[in-house]
GROMACS .gro file of C-alpha atoms in nm:
model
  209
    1UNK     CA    1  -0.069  -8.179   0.791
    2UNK     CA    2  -0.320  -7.928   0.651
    3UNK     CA    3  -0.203  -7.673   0.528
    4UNK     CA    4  -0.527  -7.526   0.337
    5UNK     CA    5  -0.585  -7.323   0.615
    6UNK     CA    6  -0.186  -7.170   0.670
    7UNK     CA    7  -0.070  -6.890   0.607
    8UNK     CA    8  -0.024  -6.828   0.239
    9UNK     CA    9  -0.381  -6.945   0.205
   10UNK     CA   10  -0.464  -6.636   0.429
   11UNK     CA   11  -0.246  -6.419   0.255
   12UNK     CA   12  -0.402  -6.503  -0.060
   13UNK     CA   13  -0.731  -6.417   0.049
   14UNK     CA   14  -0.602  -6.087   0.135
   15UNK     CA   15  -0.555  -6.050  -0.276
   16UNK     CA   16  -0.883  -6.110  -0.370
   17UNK     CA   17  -1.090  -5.843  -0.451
   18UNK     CA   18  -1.531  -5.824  -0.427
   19UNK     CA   19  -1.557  -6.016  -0.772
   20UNK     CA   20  -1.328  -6.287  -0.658
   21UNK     CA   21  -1.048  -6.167  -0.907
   22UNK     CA   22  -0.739  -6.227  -0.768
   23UNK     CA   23  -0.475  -5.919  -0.753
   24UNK     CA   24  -0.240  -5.856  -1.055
   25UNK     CA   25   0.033  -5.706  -0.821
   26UNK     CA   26   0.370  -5.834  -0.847
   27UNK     CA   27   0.435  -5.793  -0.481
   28UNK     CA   28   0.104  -6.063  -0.383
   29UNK     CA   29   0.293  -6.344  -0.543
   30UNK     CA   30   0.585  -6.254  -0.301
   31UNK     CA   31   0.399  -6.265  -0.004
   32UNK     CA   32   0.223  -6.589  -0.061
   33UNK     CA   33   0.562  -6.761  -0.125
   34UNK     CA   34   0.689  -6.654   0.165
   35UNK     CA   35   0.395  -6.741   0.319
   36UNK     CA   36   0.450  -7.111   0.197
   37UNK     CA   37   0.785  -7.098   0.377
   38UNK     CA   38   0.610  -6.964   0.660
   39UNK     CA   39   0.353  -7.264   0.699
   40UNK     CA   40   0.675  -7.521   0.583
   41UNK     CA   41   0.881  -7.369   0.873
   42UNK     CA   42   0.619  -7.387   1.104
   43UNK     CA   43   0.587  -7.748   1.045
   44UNK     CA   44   0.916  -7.805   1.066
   45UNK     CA   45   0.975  -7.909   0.750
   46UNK     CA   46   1.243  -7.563   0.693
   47UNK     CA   47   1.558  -7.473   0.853
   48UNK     CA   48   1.790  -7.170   0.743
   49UNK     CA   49   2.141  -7.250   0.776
   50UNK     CA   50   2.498  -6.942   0.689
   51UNK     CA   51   2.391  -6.947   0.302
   52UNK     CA   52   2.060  -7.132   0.199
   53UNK     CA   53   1.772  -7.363   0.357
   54UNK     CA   54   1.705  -7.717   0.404
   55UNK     CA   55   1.386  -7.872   0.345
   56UNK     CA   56   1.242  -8.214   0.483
   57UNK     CA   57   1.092  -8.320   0.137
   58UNK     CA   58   0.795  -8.554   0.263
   59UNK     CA   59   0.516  -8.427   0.098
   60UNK     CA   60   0.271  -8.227   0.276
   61UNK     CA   61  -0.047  -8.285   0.110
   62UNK     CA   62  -0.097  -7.927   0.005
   63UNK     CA   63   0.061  -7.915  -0.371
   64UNK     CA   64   0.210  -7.615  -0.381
   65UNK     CA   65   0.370  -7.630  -0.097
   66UNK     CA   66   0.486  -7.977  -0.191
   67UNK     CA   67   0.660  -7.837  -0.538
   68UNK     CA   68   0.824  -7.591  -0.338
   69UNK     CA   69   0.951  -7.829  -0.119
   70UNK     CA   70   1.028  -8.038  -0.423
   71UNK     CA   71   1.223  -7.722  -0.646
   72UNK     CA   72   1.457  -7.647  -0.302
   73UNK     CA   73   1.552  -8.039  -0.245
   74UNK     CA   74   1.677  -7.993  -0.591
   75UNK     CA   75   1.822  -7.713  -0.508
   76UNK     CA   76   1.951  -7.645  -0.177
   77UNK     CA   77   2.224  -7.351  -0.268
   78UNK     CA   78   1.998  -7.137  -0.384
   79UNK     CA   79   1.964  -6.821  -0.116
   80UNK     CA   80   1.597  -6.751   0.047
   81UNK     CA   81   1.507  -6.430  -0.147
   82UNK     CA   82   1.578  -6.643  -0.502
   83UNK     CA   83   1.269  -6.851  -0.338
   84UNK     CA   84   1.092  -6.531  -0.214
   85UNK     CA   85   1.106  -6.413  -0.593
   86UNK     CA   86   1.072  -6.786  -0.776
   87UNK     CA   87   0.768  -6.665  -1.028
   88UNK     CA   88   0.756  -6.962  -1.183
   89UNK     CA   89   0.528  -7.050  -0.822
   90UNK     CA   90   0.234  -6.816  -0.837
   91UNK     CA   91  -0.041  -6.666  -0.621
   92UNK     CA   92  -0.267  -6.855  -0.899
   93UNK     CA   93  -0.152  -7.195  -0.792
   94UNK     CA   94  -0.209  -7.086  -0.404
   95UNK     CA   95  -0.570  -6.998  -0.497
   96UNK     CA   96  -0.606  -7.316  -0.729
   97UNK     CA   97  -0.483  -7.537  -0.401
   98UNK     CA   98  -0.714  -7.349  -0.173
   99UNK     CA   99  -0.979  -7.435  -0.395
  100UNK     CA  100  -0.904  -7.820  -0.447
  101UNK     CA  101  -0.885  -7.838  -0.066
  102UNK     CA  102  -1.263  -7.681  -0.054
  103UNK     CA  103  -1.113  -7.325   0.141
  104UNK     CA  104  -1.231  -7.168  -0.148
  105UNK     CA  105  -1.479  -7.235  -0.447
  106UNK     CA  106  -1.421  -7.189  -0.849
  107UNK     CA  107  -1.649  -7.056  -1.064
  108UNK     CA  108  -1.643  -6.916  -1.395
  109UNK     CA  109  -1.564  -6.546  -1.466
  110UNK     CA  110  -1.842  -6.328  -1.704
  111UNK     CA  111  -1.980  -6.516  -2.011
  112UNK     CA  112  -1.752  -6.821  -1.855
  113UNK     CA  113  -1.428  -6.692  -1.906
  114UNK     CA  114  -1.133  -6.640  -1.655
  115UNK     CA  115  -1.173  -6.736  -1.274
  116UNK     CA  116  -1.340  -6.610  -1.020
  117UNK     CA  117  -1.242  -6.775  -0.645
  118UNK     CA  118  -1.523  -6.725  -0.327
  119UNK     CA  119  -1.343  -6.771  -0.031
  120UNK     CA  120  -1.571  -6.974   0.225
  121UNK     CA  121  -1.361  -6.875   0.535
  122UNK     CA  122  -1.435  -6.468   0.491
  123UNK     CA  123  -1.480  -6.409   0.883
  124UNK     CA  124  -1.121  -6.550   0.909
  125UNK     CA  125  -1.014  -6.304   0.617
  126UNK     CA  126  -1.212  -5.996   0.834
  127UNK     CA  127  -1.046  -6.055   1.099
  128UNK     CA  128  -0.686  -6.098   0.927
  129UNK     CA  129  -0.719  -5.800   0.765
  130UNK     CA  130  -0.892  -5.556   1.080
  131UNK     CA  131  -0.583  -5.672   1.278
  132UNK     CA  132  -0.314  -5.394   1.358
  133UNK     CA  133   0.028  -5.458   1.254
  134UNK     CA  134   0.207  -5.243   1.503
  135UNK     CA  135   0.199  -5.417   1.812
  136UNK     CA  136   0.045  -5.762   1.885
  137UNK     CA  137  -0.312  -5.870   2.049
  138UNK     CA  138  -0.324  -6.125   2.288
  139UNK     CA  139  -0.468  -6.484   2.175
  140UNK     CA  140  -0.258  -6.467   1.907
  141UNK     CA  141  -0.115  -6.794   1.752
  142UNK     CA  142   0.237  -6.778   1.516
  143UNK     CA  143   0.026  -6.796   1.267
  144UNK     CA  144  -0.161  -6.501   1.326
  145UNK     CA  145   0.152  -6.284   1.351
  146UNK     CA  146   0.287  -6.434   1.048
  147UNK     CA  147  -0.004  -6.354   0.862
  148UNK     CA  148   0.003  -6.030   0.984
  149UNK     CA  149   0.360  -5.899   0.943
  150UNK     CA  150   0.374  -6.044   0.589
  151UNK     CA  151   0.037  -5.902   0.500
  152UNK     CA  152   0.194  -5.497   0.657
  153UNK     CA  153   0.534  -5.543   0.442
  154UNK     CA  154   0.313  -5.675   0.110
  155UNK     CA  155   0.071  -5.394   0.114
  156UNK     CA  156  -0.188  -5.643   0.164
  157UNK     CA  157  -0.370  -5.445   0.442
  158UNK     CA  158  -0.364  -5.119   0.313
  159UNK     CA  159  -0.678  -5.223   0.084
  160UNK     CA  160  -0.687  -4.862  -0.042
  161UNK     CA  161  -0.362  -4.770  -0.158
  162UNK     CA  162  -0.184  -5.124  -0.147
  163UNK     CA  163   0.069  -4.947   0.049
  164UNK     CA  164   0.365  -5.163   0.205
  165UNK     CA  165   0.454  -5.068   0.605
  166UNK     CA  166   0.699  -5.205   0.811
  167UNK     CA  167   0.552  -5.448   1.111
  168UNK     CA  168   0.617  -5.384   1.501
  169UNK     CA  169   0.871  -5.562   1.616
  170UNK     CA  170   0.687  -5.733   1.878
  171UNK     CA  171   0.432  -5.873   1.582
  172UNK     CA  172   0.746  -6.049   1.432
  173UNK     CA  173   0.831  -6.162   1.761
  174UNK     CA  174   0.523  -6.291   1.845
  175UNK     CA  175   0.591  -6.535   1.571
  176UNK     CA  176   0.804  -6.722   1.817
  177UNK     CA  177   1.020  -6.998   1.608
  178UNK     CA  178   1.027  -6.874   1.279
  179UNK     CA  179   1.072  -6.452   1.363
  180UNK     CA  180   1.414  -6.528   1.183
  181UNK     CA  181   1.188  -6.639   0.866
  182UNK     CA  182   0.991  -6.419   0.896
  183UNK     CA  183   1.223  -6.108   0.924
  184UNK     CA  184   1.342  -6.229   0.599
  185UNK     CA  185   0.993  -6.238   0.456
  186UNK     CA  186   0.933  -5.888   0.573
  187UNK     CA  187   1.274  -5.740   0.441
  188UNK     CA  188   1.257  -5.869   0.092
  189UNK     CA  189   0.891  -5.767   0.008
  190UNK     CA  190   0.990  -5.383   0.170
  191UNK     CA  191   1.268  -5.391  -0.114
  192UNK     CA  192   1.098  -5.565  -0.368
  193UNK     CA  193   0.839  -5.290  -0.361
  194UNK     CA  194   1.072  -5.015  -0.416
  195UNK     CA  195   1.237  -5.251  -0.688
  196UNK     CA  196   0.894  -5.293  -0.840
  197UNK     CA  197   0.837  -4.905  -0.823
  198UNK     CA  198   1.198  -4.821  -0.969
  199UNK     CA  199   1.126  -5.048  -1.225
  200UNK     CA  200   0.782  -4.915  -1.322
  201UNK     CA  201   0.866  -4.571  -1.323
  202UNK     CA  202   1.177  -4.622  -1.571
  203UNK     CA  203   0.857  -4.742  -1.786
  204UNK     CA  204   0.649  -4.486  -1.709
  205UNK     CA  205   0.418  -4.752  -1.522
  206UNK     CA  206   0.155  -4.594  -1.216
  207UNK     CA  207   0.160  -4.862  -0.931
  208UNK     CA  208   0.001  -5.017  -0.753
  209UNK     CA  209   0.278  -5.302  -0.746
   0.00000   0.00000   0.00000
């Protein structure tokens, strides 16, 4: 199972800007989680049940998928949005695992501090982020969709404003199996952006978030 080349992988490409910085929005680490679920689900390896989710815990190879895995086997009341929010799993450690796998190279920031990331699939990324999130095109795989609603509700194709939108409903449907995972994903990154944006203006943050 590779899962280099899933979902939050894509998503996470979506956060990087021309230096190869990856996005300080709060909202990016969201989507990529729920992009991990995404990519478990669509493996099989995640099932929703009235109250939480259940996990097959075989590792998959791709590490942070595998300690998410890991944290909900320990864990199995805790509800899908605690997950969606978990920070302690970050977009970092989606980039790091891209990299590892060889999607995307490390270098150095300026003068050899910080991280920059290249990512070595861009034509993928151009085409993820040219694609229309109101209505699907055909030759579209689940994981396109997914990639695709999550990136609309995170902001993540909107590369001026970083504005969140809602997906067409026949995007999340084209997602086939895991819509009902996806739905989820979609709802809680609408609301966490107007959390984010409650929260910043009661600090007298500006956004993006």
């Amino acid at each position: 199972m590779d899962l280099s080349g899933g979902v939050a992988v894509r998503l996470a490409a979506l956060c990087l800007d021309e230096s190869g910085r990856l996005a300080g929005r709060m909202l990016c680490g969201d989507a990529v989680r729920g992009g991990l679920l995404l990519d478990l689900a669509l493996a099989q390896r995640v099932e929703s049940t009235d109250d939480s989710i259940v996990v097959d815990p075989t590792p998959t190879g791709f590490p942070p998928a595998d300690r998410l895995l890991a944290a909900i086997a320990v864990e199995p009341e805790r509800s899908l949005d605690g997950w969606l929010g978990e920070r302690r799993l970050k977009l970092r450690d989606v980039a790091d695992g891209a990299a590892l796998a060889g999607r995307w190279e490390l270098r150095a920031g300026p003068l050899g501090l910080g991280r920059r990331y290249a990512d070595l699939r861009q034509d993928e990324t151009r085409r993820d982020v040219d694609r229309q999130a109101s209505a699907p095109e055909p030759g579209w795989s689940q994981a396109d969709a997914c990639v695709t609603a999550v990136a609309a509700a995170g902001g993540l194709l909107d590369r001026e404003g970083w504005h969140p939108e809602r997906p067409g409903e026949e995007v999340v449907a084209a997602t086939g199996s895991v819509a009902w995972l996806c739905t989820a994903v979609v709802d809680h990154l609408l609301l966490a952006f107007e959390r984010y944006t409650r929260q910043a203006g009661a600090l007298g943050q500006v956004g993006p978030f």
